[in-house]
Amino acid sequence: METDQHWETRLRQLEDREQLFLQGLDDMDPDEMRWLVRFLMDALTEERWRPLLAGYHEHLPAERMRQFLERFIPECIQLAALDLQARRDADGEGLHSLTDTDLQGMSALEKWQLIAKEPRVLDPERTARELARLALCFQSDLLNDAMLPRAVIEFPLYFRMQEALRQLPATEIHRLADHAAASVPALDRLPPAEAGERLAGLRQEIAKAAGFTAPLQELLGASMDRLPGEFFPPGGPEEVSPDQLAEAARQLEGHSPEELRLNLQILADQLSLPEAQVLLGPHQSEYPSLSQMPTEVLRRVVATLVVHLAGRGPCDFIQRYRRGKFLAVPPVTSEVWNLLPQEGRLGLLRQDNAAMDLAQIARHLARILLSHEYQALDDDKRQMAVVLSPLYQRLVQRLTQLDDQDGAPTLLALNQTVTEQVLAMEQSPREGRGEMLDRIRRSIGGALGPSEEDFSGLRSAPDR
């Protein structure tokens, strides 16, 4: 009976929290709403928060943020209740009985005492989160403060730290956790000065493993600095607001039908197949071809794509290697990308490859093949000219039609190989990148078996 009462009390606390948050929304200012999103997000696994936060960012207008929270709060509380239900019969004294919400409301000292007793109960993702919280514990007396998890979310550095730690191998996360579990419980018995010194050494070790070399206090920044937009997962195609559409259409006034058609071709090349089906599919079923749409309809479609693709550009295919701006999976922040080791970057690029559709893969390879000079890779005008060329369109078609080899799609294998080669090129001294690009282009051309007619333009172009 006591167990049932305990469980019912915990469940009632979650329900009360939901009502408290929802009832207070109307009186919250934007900073308070952004904090609440971070607070709820920080009690979710990455698997959960990525779909729940798709399309959210911290520059949303206050009313849209309030609307988002009206949905987000009940979803988070429901997940917390399900987690609680799953642990109803667990040992009430150990880590097995604690949910992510429970961990968020405990002091670092209490948690690391439990981790010391059960060192592998928390998975690497949750352990990385506890290490990130510990890394921002700048005073030893805060080890006893159950409010520390609420304080650290005010700083983007905490989320950058957590993101970087999650990229480490599980063995490294376990090594750091073992050190913390052996050290933190003992700090409570030391004089304040000695405890502070040892805690500083532990923070430095965590930060160094995550790739942060400067003192963390110098990187902390101001409370509630906005997280960059790319930190949050992009949303699917959304209905464009009338005001956004009207402004984008106004910017296109004076464009001739031919200019609009060229813009449509360039913008459509940046869409995934699902996006193209949603945004262009209805028009494709209504008109024999998109180029035959009436001028006003064409202008409205182009304006819709301009708004939808805000933040994307024709050079994203190379920016995935330079700053983690992926084509099919949520990007990482440029700071985290710069801190990742080569193998960590390659792992994320492979995830992006796996999520890309065949058209995206073919375009990625064709853009590289038709970039005759290294400088052309991130030249917007040159890449737009590539997209408009008939040769590019033929190459994309031929790439998507490559035959399988040994039961495996040739296009996928080629993309993996090129991904490794381009990443290596981007990490090499700049003076040698032109020659490396030549070799990459030849490997793509070799897989295609180019004919003299198809590639006369490619072969006559200067290599550097």
PDB file of N, CA, C and O in Angstrom, residues 52-92:
ATOM      1  N   LEU A  52       9.740  16.143 -30.982  1.00  0.00           N
ATOM      2  CA  LEU A  52       8.854  17.062 -30.267  1.00  0.00           C
ATOM      3  C   LEU A  52       9.220  18.522 -30.503  1.00  0.00           C
ATOM      4  O   LEU A  52       8.359  19.402 -30.447  1.00  0.00           O
ATOM      5  N   LEU A  53      10.506  18.797 -30.766  1.00  0.00           N
ATOM      6  CA  LEU A  53      10.958  20.179 -30.939  1.00  0.00           C
ATOM      7  C   LEU A  53      11.140  20.572 -32.404  1.00  0.00           C
ATOM      8  O   LEU A  53      11.649  21.658 -32.685  1.00  0.00           O
ATOM      9  N   ALA A  54      10.756  19.690 -33.312  1.00  0.00           N
ATOM     10  CA  ALA A  54      10.924  19.988 -34.738  1.00  0.00           C
ATOM     11  C   ALA A  54      10.201  21.290 -35.095  1.00  0.00           C
ATOM     12  O   ALA A  54       9.012  21.450 -34.820  1.00  0.00           O
ATOM     13  N   GLY A  55      10.942  22.209 -35.683  1.00  0.00           N
ATOM     14  CA  GLY A  55      10.373  23.490 -36.092  1.00  0.00           C
ATOM     15  C   GLY A  55      10.434  24.580 -35.037  1.00  0.00           C
ATOM     16  O   GLY A  55      10.180  25.748 -35.336  1.00  0.00           O
ATOM     17  N   TYR A  56      10.774  24.217 -33.796  1.00  0.00           N
ATOM     18  CA  TYR A  56      10.898  25.233 -32.741  1.00  0.00           C
ATOM     19  C   TYR A  56      12.271  25.895 -32.808  1.00  0.00           C
ATOM     20  O   TYR A  56      13.270  25.257 -33.174  1.00  0.00           O
ATOM     21  N   HIS A  57      12.339  27.170 -32.469  1.00  0.00           N
ATOM     22  CA  HIS A  57      13.622  27.851 -32.251  1.00  0.00           C
ATOM     23  C   HIS A  57      13.382  29.020 -31.315  1.00  0.00           C
ATOM     24  O   HIS A  57      12.218  29.390 -31.036  1.00  0.00           O
ATOM     25  N   GLU A  58      14.447  29.600 -30.805  1.00  0.00           N
ATOM     26  CA  GLU A  58      14.303  30.598 -29.740  1.00  0.00           C
ATOM     27  C   GLU A  58      14.090  32.018 -30.243  1.00  0.00           C
ATOM     28  O   GLU A  58      14.085  32.962 -29.441  1.00  0.00           O
ATOM     29  N   HIS A  59      13.902  32.161 -31.550  1.00  0.00           N
ATOM     30  CA  HIS A  59      13.562  33.472 -32.084  1.00  0.00           C
ATOM     31  C   HIS A  59      12.087  33.556 -32.474  1.00  0.00           C
ATOM     32  O   HIS A  59      11.671  34.526 -33.117  1.00  0.00           O
ATOM     33  N   LEU A  60      11.305  32.547 -32.095  1.00  0.00           N
ATOM     34  CA  LEU A  60       9.878  32.584 -32.392  1.00  0.00           C
ATOM     35  C   LEU A  60       9.217  33.789 -31.706  1.00  0.00           C
ATOM     36  O   LEU A  60       9.584  34.152 -30.592  1.00  0.00           O
ATOM     37  N   PRO A  61       8.227  34.394 -32.348  1.00  0.00           N
ATOM     38  CA  PRO A  61       7.458  35.437 -31.654  1.00  0.00           C
ATOM     39  C   PRO A  61       6.801  34.865 -30.403  1.00  0.00           C
ATOM     40  O   PRO A  61       6.535  33.665 -30.320  1.00  0.00           O
ATOM     41  N   ALA A  62       6.517  35.735 -29.457  1.00  0.00           N
ATOM     42  CA  ALA A  62       5.998  35.292 -28.160  1.00  0.00           C
ATOM     43  C   ALA A  62       4.719  34.474 -28.300  1.00  0.00           C
ATOM     44  O   ALA A  62       4.544  33.452 -27.623  1.00  0.00           O
ATOM     45  N   GLU A  63       3.821  34.894 -29.200  1.00  0.00           N
ATOM     46  CA  GLU A  63       2.550  34.184 -29.317  1.00  0.00           C
ATOM     47  C   GLU A  63       2.746  32.782 -29.885  1.00  0.00           C
ATOM     48  O   GLU A  63       2.102  31.827 -29.447  1.00  0.00           O
ATOM     49  N   ARG A  64       3.648  32.646 -30.856  1.00  0.00           N
ATOM     50  CA  ARG A  64       3.916  31.312 -31.409  1.00  0.00           C
ATOM     51  C   ARG A  64       4.620  30.426 -30.379  1.00  0.00           C
ATOM     52  O   ARG A  64       4.394  29.223 -30.327  1.00  0.00           O
ATOM     53  N   MET A  65       5.480  31.018 -29.565  1.00  0.00           N
ATOM     54  CA  MET A  65       6.138  30.251 -28.508  1.00  0.00           C
ATOM     55  C   MET A  65       5.110  29.765 -27.487  1.00  0.00           C
ATOM     56  O   MET A  65       5.173  28.627 -27.011  1.00  0.00           O
ATOM     57  N   ARG A  66       4.148  30.628 -27.189  1.00  0.00           N
ATOM     58  CA  ARG A  66       3.087  30.251 -26.244  1.00  0.00           C
ATOM     59  C   ARG A  66       2.245  29.108 -26.827  1.00  0.00           C
ATOM     60  O   ARG A  66       1.889  28.149 -26.123  1.00  0.00           O
ATOM     61  N   GLN A  67       1.930  29.190 -28.098  1.00  0.00           N
ATOM     62  CA  GLN A  67       1.169  28.113 -28.756  1.00  0.00           C
ATOM     63  C   GLN A  67       1.960  26.812 -28.753  1.00  0.00           C
ATOM     64  O   GLN A  67       1.392  25.732 -28.555  1.00  0.00           O
ATOM     65  N   PHE A  68       3.263  26.921 -28.980  1.00  0.00           N
ATOM     66  CA  PHE A  68       4.099  25.722 -28.950  1.00  0.00           C
ATOM     67  C   PHE A  68       4.069  25.071 -27.569  1.00  0.00           C
ATOM     68  O   PHE A  68       3.930  23.851 -27.445  1.00  0.00           O
ATOM     69  N   LEU A  69       4.197  25.874 -26.517  1.00  0.00           N
ATOM     70  CA  LEU A  69       4.211  25.335 -25.161  1.00  0.00           C
ATOM     71  C   LEU A  69       2.876  24.714 -24.771  1.00  0.00           C
ATOM     72  O   LEU A  69       2.835  23.763 -23.985  1.00  0.00           O
ATOM     73  N   GLU A  70       1.784  25.220 -25.298  1.00  0.00           N
ATOM     74  CA  GLU A  70       0.474  24.636 -25.003  1.00  0.00           C
ATOM     75  C   GLU A  70       0.405  23.179 -25.457  1.00  0.00           C
ATOM     76  O   GLU A  70      -0.314  22.368 -24.873  1.00  0.00           O
ATOM     77  N   ARG A  71       1.164  22.850 -26.505  1.00  0.00           N
ATOM     78  CA  ARG A  71       1.242  21.457 -26.958  1.00  0.00           C
ATOM     79  C   ARG A  71       2.374  20.712 -26.274  1.00  0.00           C
ATOM     80  O   ARG A  71       2.223  19.553 -25.871  1.00  0.00           O
ATOM     81  N   PHE A  72       3.509  21.381 -26.114  1.00  0.00           N
ATOM     82  CA  PHE A  72       4.734  20.741 -25.636  1.00  0.00           C
ATOM     83  C   PHE A  72       4.625  20.317 -24.174  1.00  0.00           C
ATOM     84  O   PHE A  72       5.091  19.236 -23.792  1.00  0.00           O
ATOM     85  N   ILE A  73       4.021  21.152 -23.340  1.00  0.00           N
ATOM     86  CA  ILE A  73       3.917  20.839 -21.907  1.00  0.00           C
ATOM     87  C   ILE A  73       3.166  19.530 -21.673  1.00  0.00           C
ATOM     88  O   ILE A  73       3.687  18.625 -21.005  1.00  0.00           O
ATOM     89  N   PRO A  74       1.936  19.349 -22.202  1.00  0.00           N
ATOM     90  CA  PRO A  74       1.239  18.075 -21.970  1.00  0.00           C
ATOM     91  C   PRO A  74       1.984  16.869 -22.530  1.00  0.00           C
ATOM     92  O   PRO A  74       1.967  15.783 -21.919  1.00  0.00           O
ATOM     93  N   GLU A  75       2.663  17.046 -23.675  1.00  0.00           N
ATOM     94  CA  GLU A  75       3.408  15.919 -24.243  1.00  0.00           C
ATOM     95  C   GLU A  75       4.544  15.488 -23.311  1.00  0.00           C
ATOM     96  O   GLU A  75       4.760  14.285 -23.093  1.00  0.00           O
ATOM     97  N   CYS A  76       5.264  16.459 -22.775  1.00  0.00           N
ATOM     98  CA  CYS A  76       6.381  16.134 -21.873  1.00  0.00           C
ATOM     99  C   CYS A  76       5.881  15.500 -20.580  1.00  0.00           C
ATOM    100  O   CYS A  76       6.485  14.535 -20.082  1.00  0.00           O
ATOM    101  N   ILE A  77       4.811  16.011 -20.034  1.00  0.00           N
ATOM    102  CA  ILE A  77       4.275  15.457 -18.785  1.00  0.00           C
ATOM    103  C   ILE A  77       3.749  14.043 -19.022  1.00  0.00           C
ATOM    104  O   ILE A  77       3.919  13.152 -18.172  1.00  0.00           O
ATOM    105  N   GLN A  78       3.133  13.817 -20.167  1.00  0.00           N
ATOM    106  CA  GLN A  78       2.642  12.472 -20.475  1.00  0.00           C
ATOM    107  C   GLN A  78       3.798  11.479 -20.566  1.00  0.00           C
ATOM    108  O   GLN A  78       3.714  10.357 -20.059  1.00  0.00           O
ATOM    109  N   LEU A  79       4.888  11.881 -21.197  1.00  0.00           N
ATOM    110  CA  LEU A  79       6.057  11.003 -21.286  1.00  0.00           C
ATOM    111  C   LEU A  79       6.650  10.747 -19.905  1.00  0.00           C
ATOM    112  O   LEU A  79       7.062   9.622 -19.594  1.00  0.00           O
ATOM    113  N   ALA A  80       6.688  11.780 -19.070  1.00  0.00           N
ATOM    114  CA  ALA A  80       7.204  11.603 -17.710  1.00  0.00           C
ATOM    115  C   ALA A  80       6.325  10.640 -16.924  1.00  0.00           C
ATOM    116  O   ALA A  80       6.826   9.814 -16.142  1.00  0.00           O
ATOM    117  N   ALA A  81       5.000  10.713 -17.131  1.00  0.00           N
ATOM    118  CA  ALA A  81       4.090   9.790 -16.447  1.00  0.00           C
ATOM    119  C   ALA A  81       4.281   8.356 -16.931  1.00  0.00           C
ATOM    120  O   ALA A  81       4.235   7.404 -16.135  1.00  0.00           O
ATOM    121  N   LEU A  82       4.505   8.189 -18.219  1.00  0.00           N
ATOM    122  CA  LEU A  82       4.760   6.847 -18.754  1.00  0.00           C
ATOM    123  C   LEU A  82       6.060   6.272 -18.182  1.00  0.00           C
ATOM    124  O   LEU A  82       6.136   5.079 -17.863  1.00  0.00           O
ATOM    125  N   ASP A  83       7.087   7.112 -18.076  1.00  0.00           N
ATOM    126  CA  ASP A  83       8.344   6.660 -17.463  1.00  0.00           C
ATOM    127  C   ASP A  83       8.133   6.245 -16.021  1.00  0.00           C
ATOM    128  O   ASP A  83       8.692   5.252 -15.546  1.00  0.00           O
ATOM    129  N   LEU A  84       7.322   7.016 -15.328  1.00  0.00           N
ATOM    130  CA  LEU A  84       7.032   6.706 -13.928  1.00  0.00           C
ATOM    131  C   LEU A  84       6.281   5.374 -13.814  1.00  0.00           C
ATOM    132  O   LEU A  84       6.586   4.546 -12.951  1.00  0.00           O
ATOM    133  N   GLN A  85       5.326   5.164 -14.706  1.00  0.00           N
ATOM    134  CA  GLN A  85       4.574   3.916 -14.706  1.00  0.00           C
ATOM    135  C   GLN A  85       5.505   2.724 -14.928  1.00  0.00           C
ATOM    136  O   GLN A  85       5.368   1.673 -14.290  1.00  0.00           O
ATOM    137  N   ALA A  86       6.481   2.897 -15.831  1.00  0.00           N
ATOM    138  CA  ALA A  86       7.411   1.804 -16.142  1.00  0.00           C
ATOM    139  C   ALA A  86       8.293   1.444 -14.954  1.00  0.00           C
ATOM    140  O   ALA A  86       8.823   0.327 -14.882  1.00  0.00           O
ATOM    141  N   ARG A  87       8.454   2.372 -14.012  1.00  0.00           N
ATOM    142  CA  ARG A  87       9.318   2.129 -12.850  1.00  0.00           C
ATOM    143  C   ARG A  87       8.515   1.887 -11.571  1.00  0.00           C
ATOM    144  O   ARG A  87       9.076   1.874 -10.484  1.00  0.00           O
ATOM    145  N   ARG A  88       7.242   1.650 -11.715  1.00  0.00           N
ATOM    146  CA  ARG A  88       6.379   1.530 -10.535  1.00  0.00           C
ATOM    147  C   ARG A  88       6.822   0.413  -9.597  1.00  0.00           C
ATOM    148  O   ARG A  88       6.772   0.549  -8.374  1.00  0.00           O
ATOM    149  N   ASP A  89       7.271  -0.694 -10.164  1.00  0.00           N
ATOM    150  CA  ASP A  89       7.645  -1.846  -9.342  1.00  0.00           C
ATOM    151  C   ASP A  89       9.151  -1.949  -9.110  1.00  0.00           C
ATOM    152  O   ASP A  89       9.639  -2.960  -8.606  1.00  0.00           O
ATOM    153  N   ALA A  90       9.899  -0.908  -9.503  1.00  0.00           N
ATOM    154  CA  ALA A  90      11.357  -0.953  -9.344  1.00  0.00           C
ATOM    155  C   ALA A  90      11.752  -0.687  -7.900  1.00  0.00           C
ATOM    156  O   ALA A  90      10.975  -0.176  -7.091  1.00  0.00           O
ATOM    157  N   ASP A  91      12.984  -1.050  -7.579  1.00  0.00           N
ATOM    158  CA  ASP A  91      13.542  -0.784  -6.247  1.00  0.00           C
ATOM    159  C   ASP A  91      13.544   0.724  -6.005  1.00  0.00           C
ATOM    160  O   ASP A  91      14.138   1.488  -6.756  1.00  0.00           O
ATOM    161  N   GLY A  92      12.875   1.157  -4.958  1.00  0.00           N
ATOM    162  CA  GLY A  92      12.750   2.581  -4.685  1.00  0.00           C
ATOM    163  C   GLY A  92      14.014   3.253  -4.211  1.00  0.00           C
ATOM    164  O   GLY A  92      14.035   4.456  -4.027  1.00  0.00           O
TER     165      GLY A  92
END
